[in-house]
C-alpha atoms as a PDB file:
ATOM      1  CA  UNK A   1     -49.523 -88.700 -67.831  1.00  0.00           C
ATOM      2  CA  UNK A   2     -47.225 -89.289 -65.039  1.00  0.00           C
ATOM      3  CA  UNK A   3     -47.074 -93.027 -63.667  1.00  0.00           C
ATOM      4  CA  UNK A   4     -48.403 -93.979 -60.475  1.00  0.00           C
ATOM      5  CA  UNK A   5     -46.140 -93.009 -57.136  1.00  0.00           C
ATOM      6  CA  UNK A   6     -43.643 -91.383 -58.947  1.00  0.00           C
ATOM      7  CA  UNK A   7     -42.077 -87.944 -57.381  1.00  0.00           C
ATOM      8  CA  UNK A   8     -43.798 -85.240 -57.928  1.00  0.00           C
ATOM      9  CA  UNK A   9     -41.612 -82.237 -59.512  1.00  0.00           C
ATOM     10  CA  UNK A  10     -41.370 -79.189 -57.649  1.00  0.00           C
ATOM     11  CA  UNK A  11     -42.406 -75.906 -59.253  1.00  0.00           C
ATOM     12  CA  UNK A  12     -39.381 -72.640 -58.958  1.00  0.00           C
ATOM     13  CA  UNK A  13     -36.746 -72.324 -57.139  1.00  0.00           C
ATOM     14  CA  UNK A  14     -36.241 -73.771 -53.164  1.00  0.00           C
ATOM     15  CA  UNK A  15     -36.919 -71.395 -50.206  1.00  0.00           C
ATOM     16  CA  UNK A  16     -34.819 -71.369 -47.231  1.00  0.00           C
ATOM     17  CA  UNK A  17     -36.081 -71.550 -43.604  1.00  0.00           C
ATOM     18  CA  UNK A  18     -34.689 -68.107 -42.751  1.00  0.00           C
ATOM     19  CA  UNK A  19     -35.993 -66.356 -45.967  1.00  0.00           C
ATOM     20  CA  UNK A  20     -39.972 -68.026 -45.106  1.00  0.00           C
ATOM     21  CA  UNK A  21     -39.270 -66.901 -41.485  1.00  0.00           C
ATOM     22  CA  UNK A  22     -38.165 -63.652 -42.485  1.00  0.00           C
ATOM     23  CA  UNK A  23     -34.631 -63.080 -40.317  1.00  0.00           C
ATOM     24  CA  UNK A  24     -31.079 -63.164 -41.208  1.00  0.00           C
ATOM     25  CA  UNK A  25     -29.036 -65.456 -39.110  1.00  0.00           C
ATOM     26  CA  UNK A  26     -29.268 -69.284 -40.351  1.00  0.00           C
ATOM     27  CA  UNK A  27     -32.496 -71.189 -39.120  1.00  0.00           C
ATOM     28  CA  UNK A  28     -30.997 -74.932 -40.400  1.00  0.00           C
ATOM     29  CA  UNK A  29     -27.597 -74.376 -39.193  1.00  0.00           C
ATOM     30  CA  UNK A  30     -29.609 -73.431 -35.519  1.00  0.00           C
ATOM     31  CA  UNK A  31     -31.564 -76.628 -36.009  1.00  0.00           C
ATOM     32  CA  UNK A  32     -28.372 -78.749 -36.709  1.00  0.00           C
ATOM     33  CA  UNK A  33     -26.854 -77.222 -33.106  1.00  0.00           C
ATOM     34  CA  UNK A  34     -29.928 -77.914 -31.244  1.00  0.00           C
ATOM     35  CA  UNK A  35     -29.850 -81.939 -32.607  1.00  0.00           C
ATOM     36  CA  UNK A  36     -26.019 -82.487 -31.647  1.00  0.00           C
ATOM     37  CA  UNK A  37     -26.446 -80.467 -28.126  1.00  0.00           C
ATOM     38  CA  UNK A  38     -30.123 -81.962 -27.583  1.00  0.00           C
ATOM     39  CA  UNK A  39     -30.104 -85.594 -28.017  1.00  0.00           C
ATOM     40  CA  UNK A  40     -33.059 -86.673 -25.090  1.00  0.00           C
ATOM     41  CA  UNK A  41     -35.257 -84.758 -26.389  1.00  0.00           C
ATOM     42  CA  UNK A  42     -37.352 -84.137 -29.418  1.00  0.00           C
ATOM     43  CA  UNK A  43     -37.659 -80.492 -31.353  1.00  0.00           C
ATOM     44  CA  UNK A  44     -39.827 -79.101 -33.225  1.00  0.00           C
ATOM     45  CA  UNK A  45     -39.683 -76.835 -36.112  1.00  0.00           C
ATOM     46  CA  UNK A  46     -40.443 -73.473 -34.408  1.00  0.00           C
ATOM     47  CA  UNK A  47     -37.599 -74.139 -32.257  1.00  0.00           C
ATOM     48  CA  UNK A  48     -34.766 -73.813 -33.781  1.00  0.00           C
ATOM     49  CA  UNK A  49     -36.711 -70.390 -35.934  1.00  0.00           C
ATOM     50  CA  UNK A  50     -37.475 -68.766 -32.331  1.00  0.00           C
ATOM     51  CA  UNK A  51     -33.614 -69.398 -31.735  1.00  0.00           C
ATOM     52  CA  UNK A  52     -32.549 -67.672 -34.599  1.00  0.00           C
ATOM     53  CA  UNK A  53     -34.681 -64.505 -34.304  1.00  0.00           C
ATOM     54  CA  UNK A  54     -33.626 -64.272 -30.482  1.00  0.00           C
ATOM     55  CA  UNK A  55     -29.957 -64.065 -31.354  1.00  0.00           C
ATOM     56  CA  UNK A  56     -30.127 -61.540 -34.463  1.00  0.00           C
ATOM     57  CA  UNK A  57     -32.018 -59.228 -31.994  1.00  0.00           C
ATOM     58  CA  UNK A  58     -29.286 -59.248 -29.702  1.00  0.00           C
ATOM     59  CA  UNK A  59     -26.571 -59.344 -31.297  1.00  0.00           C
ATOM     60  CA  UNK A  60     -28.145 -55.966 -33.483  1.00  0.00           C
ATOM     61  CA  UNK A  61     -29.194 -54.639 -29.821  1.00  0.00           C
ATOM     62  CA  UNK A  62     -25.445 -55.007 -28.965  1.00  0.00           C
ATOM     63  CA  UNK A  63     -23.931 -53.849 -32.220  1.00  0.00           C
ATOM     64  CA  UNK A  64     -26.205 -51.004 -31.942  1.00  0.00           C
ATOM     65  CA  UNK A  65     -24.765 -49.386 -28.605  1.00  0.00           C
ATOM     66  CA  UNK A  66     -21.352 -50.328 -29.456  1.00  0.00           C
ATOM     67  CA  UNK A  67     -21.254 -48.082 -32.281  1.00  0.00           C
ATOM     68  CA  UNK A  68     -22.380 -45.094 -30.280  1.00  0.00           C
ATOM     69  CA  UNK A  69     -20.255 -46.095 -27.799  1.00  0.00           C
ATOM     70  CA  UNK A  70     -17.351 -46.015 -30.821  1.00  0.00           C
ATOM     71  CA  UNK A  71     -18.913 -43.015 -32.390  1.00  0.00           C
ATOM     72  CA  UNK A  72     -18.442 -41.024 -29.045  1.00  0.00           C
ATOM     73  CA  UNK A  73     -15.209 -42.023 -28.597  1.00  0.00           C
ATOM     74  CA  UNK A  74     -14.512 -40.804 -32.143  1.00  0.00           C
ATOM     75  CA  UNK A  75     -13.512 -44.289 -33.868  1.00  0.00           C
ATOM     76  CA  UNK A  76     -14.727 -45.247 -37.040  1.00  0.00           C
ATOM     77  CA  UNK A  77     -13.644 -49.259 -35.831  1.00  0.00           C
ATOM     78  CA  UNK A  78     -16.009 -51.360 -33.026  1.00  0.00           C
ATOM     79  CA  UNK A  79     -13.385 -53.128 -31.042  1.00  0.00           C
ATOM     80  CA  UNK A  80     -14.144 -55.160 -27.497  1.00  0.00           C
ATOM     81  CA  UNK A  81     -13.946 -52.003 -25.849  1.00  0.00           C
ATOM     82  CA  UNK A  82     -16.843 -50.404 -27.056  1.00  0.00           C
ATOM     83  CA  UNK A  83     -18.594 -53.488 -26.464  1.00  0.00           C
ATOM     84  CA  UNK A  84     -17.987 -54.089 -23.096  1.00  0.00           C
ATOM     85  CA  UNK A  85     -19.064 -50.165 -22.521  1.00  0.00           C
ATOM     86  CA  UNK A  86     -22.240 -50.575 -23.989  1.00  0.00           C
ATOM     87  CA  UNK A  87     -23.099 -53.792 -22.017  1.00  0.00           C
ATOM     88  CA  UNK A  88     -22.053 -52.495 -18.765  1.00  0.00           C
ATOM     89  CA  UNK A  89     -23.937 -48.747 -19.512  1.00  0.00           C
ATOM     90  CA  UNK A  90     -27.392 -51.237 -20.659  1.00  0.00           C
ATOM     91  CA  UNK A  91     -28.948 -52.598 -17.611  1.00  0.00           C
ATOM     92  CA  UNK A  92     -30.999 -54.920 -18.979  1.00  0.00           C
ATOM     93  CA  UNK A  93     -27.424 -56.210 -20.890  1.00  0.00           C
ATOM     94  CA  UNK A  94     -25.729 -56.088 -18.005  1.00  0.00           C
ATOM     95  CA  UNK A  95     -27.494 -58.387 -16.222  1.00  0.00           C
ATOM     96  CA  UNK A  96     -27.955 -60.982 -18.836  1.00  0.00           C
ATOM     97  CA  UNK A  97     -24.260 -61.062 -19.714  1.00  0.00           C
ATOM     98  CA  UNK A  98     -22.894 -60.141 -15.651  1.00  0.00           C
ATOM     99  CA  UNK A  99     -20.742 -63.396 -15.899  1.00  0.00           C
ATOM    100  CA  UNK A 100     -19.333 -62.825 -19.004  1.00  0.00           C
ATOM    101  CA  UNK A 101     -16.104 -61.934 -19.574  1.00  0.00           C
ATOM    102  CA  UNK A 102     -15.164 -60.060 -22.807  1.00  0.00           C
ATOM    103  CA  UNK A 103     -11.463 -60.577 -24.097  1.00  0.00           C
ATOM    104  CA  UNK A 104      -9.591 -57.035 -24.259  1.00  0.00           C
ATOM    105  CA  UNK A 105     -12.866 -55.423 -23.269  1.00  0.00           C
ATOM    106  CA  UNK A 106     -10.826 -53.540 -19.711  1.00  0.00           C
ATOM    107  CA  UNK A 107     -12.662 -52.429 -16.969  1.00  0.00           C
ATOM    108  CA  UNK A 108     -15.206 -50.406 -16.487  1.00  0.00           C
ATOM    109  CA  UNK A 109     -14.055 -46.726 -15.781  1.00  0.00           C
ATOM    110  CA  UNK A 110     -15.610 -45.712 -11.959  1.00  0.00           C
ATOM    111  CA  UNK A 111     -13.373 -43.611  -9.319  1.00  0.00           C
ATOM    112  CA  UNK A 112     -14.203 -44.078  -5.393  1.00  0.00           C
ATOM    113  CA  UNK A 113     -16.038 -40.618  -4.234  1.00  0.00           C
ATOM    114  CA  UNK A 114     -13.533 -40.623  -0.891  1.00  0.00           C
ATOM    115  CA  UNK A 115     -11.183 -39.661  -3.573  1.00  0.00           C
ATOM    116  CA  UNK A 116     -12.146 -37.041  -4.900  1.00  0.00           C
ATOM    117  CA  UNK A 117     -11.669 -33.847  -4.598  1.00  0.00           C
ATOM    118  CA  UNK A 118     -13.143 -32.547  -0.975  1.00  0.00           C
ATOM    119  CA  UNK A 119     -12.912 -28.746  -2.344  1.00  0.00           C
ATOM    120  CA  UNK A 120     -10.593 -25.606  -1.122  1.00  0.00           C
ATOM    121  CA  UNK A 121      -9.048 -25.418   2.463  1.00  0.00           C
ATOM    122  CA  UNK A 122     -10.945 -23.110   4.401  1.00  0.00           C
ATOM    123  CA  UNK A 123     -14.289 -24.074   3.012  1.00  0.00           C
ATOM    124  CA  UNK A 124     -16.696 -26.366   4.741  1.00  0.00           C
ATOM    125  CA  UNK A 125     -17.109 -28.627   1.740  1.00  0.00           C
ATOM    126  CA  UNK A 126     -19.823 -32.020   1.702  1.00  0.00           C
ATOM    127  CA  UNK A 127     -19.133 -35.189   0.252  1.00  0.00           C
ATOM    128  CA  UNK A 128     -21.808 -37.525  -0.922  1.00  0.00           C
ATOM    129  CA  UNK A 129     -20.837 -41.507  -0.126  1.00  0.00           C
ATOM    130  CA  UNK A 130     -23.610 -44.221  -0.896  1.00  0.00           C
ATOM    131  CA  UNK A 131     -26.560 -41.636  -0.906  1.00  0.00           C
ATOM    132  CA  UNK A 132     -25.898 -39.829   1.984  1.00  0.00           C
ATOM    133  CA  UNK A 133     -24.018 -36.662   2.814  1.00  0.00           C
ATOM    134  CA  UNK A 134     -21.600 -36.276   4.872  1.00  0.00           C
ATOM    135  CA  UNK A 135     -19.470 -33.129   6.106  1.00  0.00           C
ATOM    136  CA  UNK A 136     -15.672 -32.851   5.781  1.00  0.00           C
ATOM    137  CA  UNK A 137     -14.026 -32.635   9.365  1.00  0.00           C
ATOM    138  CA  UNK A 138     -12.985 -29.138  10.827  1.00  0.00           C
ATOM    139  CA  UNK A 139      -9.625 -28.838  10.663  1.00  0.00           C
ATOM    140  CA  UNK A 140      -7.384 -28.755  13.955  1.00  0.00           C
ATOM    141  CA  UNK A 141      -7.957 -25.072  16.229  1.00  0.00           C
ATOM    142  CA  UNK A 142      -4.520 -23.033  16.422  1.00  0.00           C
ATOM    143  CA  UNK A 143      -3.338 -22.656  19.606  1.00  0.00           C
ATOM    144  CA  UNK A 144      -3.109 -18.371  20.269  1.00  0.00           C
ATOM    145  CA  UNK A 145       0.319 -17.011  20.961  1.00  0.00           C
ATOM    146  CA  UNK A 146       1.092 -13.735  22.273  1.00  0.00           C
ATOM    147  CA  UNK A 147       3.228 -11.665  19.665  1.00  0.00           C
ATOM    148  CA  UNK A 148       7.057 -11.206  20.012  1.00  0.00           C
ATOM    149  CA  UNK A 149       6.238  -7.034  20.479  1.00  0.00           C
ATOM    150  CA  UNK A 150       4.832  -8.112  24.085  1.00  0.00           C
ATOM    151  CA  UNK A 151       7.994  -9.958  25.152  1.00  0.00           C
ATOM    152  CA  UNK A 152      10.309  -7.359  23.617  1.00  0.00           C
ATOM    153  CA  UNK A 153       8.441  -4.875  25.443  1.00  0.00           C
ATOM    154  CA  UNK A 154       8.169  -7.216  28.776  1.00  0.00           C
ATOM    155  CA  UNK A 155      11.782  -7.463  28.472  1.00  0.00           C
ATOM    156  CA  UNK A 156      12.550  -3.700  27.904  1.00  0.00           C
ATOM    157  CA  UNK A 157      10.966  -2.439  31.248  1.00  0.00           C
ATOM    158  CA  UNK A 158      12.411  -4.945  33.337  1.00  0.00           C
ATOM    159  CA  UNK A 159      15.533  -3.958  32.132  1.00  0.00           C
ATOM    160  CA  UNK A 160      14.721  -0.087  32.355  1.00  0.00           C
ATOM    161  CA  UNK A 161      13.904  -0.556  35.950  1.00  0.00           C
ATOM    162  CA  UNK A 162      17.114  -2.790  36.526  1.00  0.00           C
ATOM    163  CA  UNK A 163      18.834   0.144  35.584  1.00  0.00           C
ATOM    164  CA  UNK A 164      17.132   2.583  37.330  1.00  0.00           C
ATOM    165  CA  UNK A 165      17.425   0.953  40.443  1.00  0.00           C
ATOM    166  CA  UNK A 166      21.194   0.089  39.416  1.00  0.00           C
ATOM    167  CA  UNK A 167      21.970   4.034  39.085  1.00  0.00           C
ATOM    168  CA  UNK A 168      20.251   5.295  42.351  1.00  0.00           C
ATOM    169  CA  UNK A 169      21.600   2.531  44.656  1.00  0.00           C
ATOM    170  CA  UNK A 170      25.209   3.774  43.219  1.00  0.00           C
ATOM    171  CA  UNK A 171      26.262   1.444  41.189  1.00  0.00           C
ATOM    172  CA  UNK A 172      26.933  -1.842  42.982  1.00  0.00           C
ATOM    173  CA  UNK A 173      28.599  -5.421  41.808  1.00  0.00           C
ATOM    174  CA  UNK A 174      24.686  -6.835  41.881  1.00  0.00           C
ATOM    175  CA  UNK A 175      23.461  -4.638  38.776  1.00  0.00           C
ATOM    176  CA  UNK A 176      24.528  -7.093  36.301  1.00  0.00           C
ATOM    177  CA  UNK A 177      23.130 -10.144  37.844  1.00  0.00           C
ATOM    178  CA  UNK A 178      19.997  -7.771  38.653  1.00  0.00           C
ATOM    179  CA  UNK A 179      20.063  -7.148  34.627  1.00  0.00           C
ATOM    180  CA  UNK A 180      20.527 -10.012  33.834  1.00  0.00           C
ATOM    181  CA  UNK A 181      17.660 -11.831  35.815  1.00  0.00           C
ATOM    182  CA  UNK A 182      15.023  -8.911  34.386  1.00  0.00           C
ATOM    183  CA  UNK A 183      16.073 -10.474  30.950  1.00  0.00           C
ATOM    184  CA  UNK A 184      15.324 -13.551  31.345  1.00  0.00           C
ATOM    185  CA  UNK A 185      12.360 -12.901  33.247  1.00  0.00           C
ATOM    186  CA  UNK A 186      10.986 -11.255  30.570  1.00  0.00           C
ATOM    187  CA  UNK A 187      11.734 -14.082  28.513  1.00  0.00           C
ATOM    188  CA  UNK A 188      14.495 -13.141  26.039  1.00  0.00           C
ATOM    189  CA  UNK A 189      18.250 -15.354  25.897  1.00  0.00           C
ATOM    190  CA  UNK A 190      21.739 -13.131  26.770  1.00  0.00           C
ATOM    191  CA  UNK A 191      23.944 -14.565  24.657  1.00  0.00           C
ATOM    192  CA  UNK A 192      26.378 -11.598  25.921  1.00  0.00           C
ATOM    193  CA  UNK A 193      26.919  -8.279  27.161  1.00  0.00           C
ATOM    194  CA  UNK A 194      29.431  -5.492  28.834  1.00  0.00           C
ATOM    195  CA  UNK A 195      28.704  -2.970  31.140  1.00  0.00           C
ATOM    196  CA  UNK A 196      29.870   0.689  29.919  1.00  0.00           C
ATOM    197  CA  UNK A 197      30.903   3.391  31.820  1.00  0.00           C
ATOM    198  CA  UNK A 198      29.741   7.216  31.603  1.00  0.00           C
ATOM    199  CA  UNK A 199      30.313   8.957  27.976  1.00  0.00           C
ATOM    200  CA  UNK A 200      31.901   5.632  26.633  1.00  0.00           C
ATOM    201  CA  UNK A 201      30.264   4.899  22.847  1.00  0.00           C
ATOM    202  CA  UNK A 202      30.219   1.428  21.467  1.00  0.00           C
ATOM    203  CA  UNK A 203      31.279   0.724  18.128  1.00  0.00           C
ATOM    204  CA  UNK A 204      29.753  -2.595  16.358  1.00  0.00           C
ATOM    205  CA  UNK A 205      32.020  -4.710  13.777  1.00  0.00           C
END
């Protein structure tokens, strides 16, 4: 017979707060942070259990997509990298954690569409800027030229008729300036020339 007030003894072994509530991360140690952070205020002892569980779920959530992100990346290792890839691909993630910034994590990969690609010349090719689509510019018109035939040929009649008119008026000291003013008429530059007489051959060098 036990004497009066004395302790009761405790039957088998002590349970801990996170075994009774069933998760993994520490429900005392949670309690202990929330009494040196929380001083005003009094807390009760579904607080610091809610804590816990809140926590472990994101902290799996997060480990979760961080090892497909490392999985498609073909590493056997989670570093910051794939974590910062599989917040910013998670909206929900992203938004809870958009002013947090994740040590060696880099930048998120993203590439402006004015630079890309616009597609092969020639081709009227569309590129698509915040939703709505827009068509590349024509390039610049080509100004038409006549071909060089036309002033070779321009050039070779006006200096067939110089001639002709050279040979019936006898042969006077104006046929070469007449000659020479067809030519340039017709557009081509005398660098030289020589009159010959008849049956004289030229020989080139």
């Amino acid at each position: 017979m036990s004497a009066r007030g004395g302790a009761k003894k405790r039957s088998g072994k002590s349970i801990s707060r996170s075994a009774r509530a069933g998760v993994l991360f520490p429900v005392g140690r949670m309690h202990r942070y929330l009494r040196t952070n929380t001083v005003k205020y009094r807390i009760g002892m579904g607080a610091p259990v809610y804590l816990a569980a809140v926590i472990e779920y994101l902290t799996a959530e997060v480990l979760e997509l961080a090892g497909n992100a490392a999985r498609d990346n073909k590493k056997s290792r989670v570093t910051p990298r794939h974590i910062l890839l599989a917040i910013a691909n998670d909206e929900e993630l992203h938004q809870l954690l958009k002013n947090v910034t994740i040590a060696s994590g880099g930048v998120i990969p993203r590439i402006h569409p004015e630079l890309l690609q616009r597609g092969k010349r020639g081709s009227k090719s569309k590129i698509i800027y915040d939703g709505a689509t827009r068509p590349s510019p024509a390039p610049p018109k080509k100004l038409k030229m006549p071909p060089k035939k036309m002033y070779v040929k321009k050039a070779a009649a006006a200096a067939a008729a110089a001639a002709a008119n050279s040979k019936s008026s006898g042969g006077n000291s104006n046929d070469k300036g007449k000659v020479t003013a067809a030519l340039k008429k017709g557009g081509l530059a005398i660098l030289s020339e020589k009159r010959l007489f008849l049956g004289q051959k030229v020989n080139f060098t």
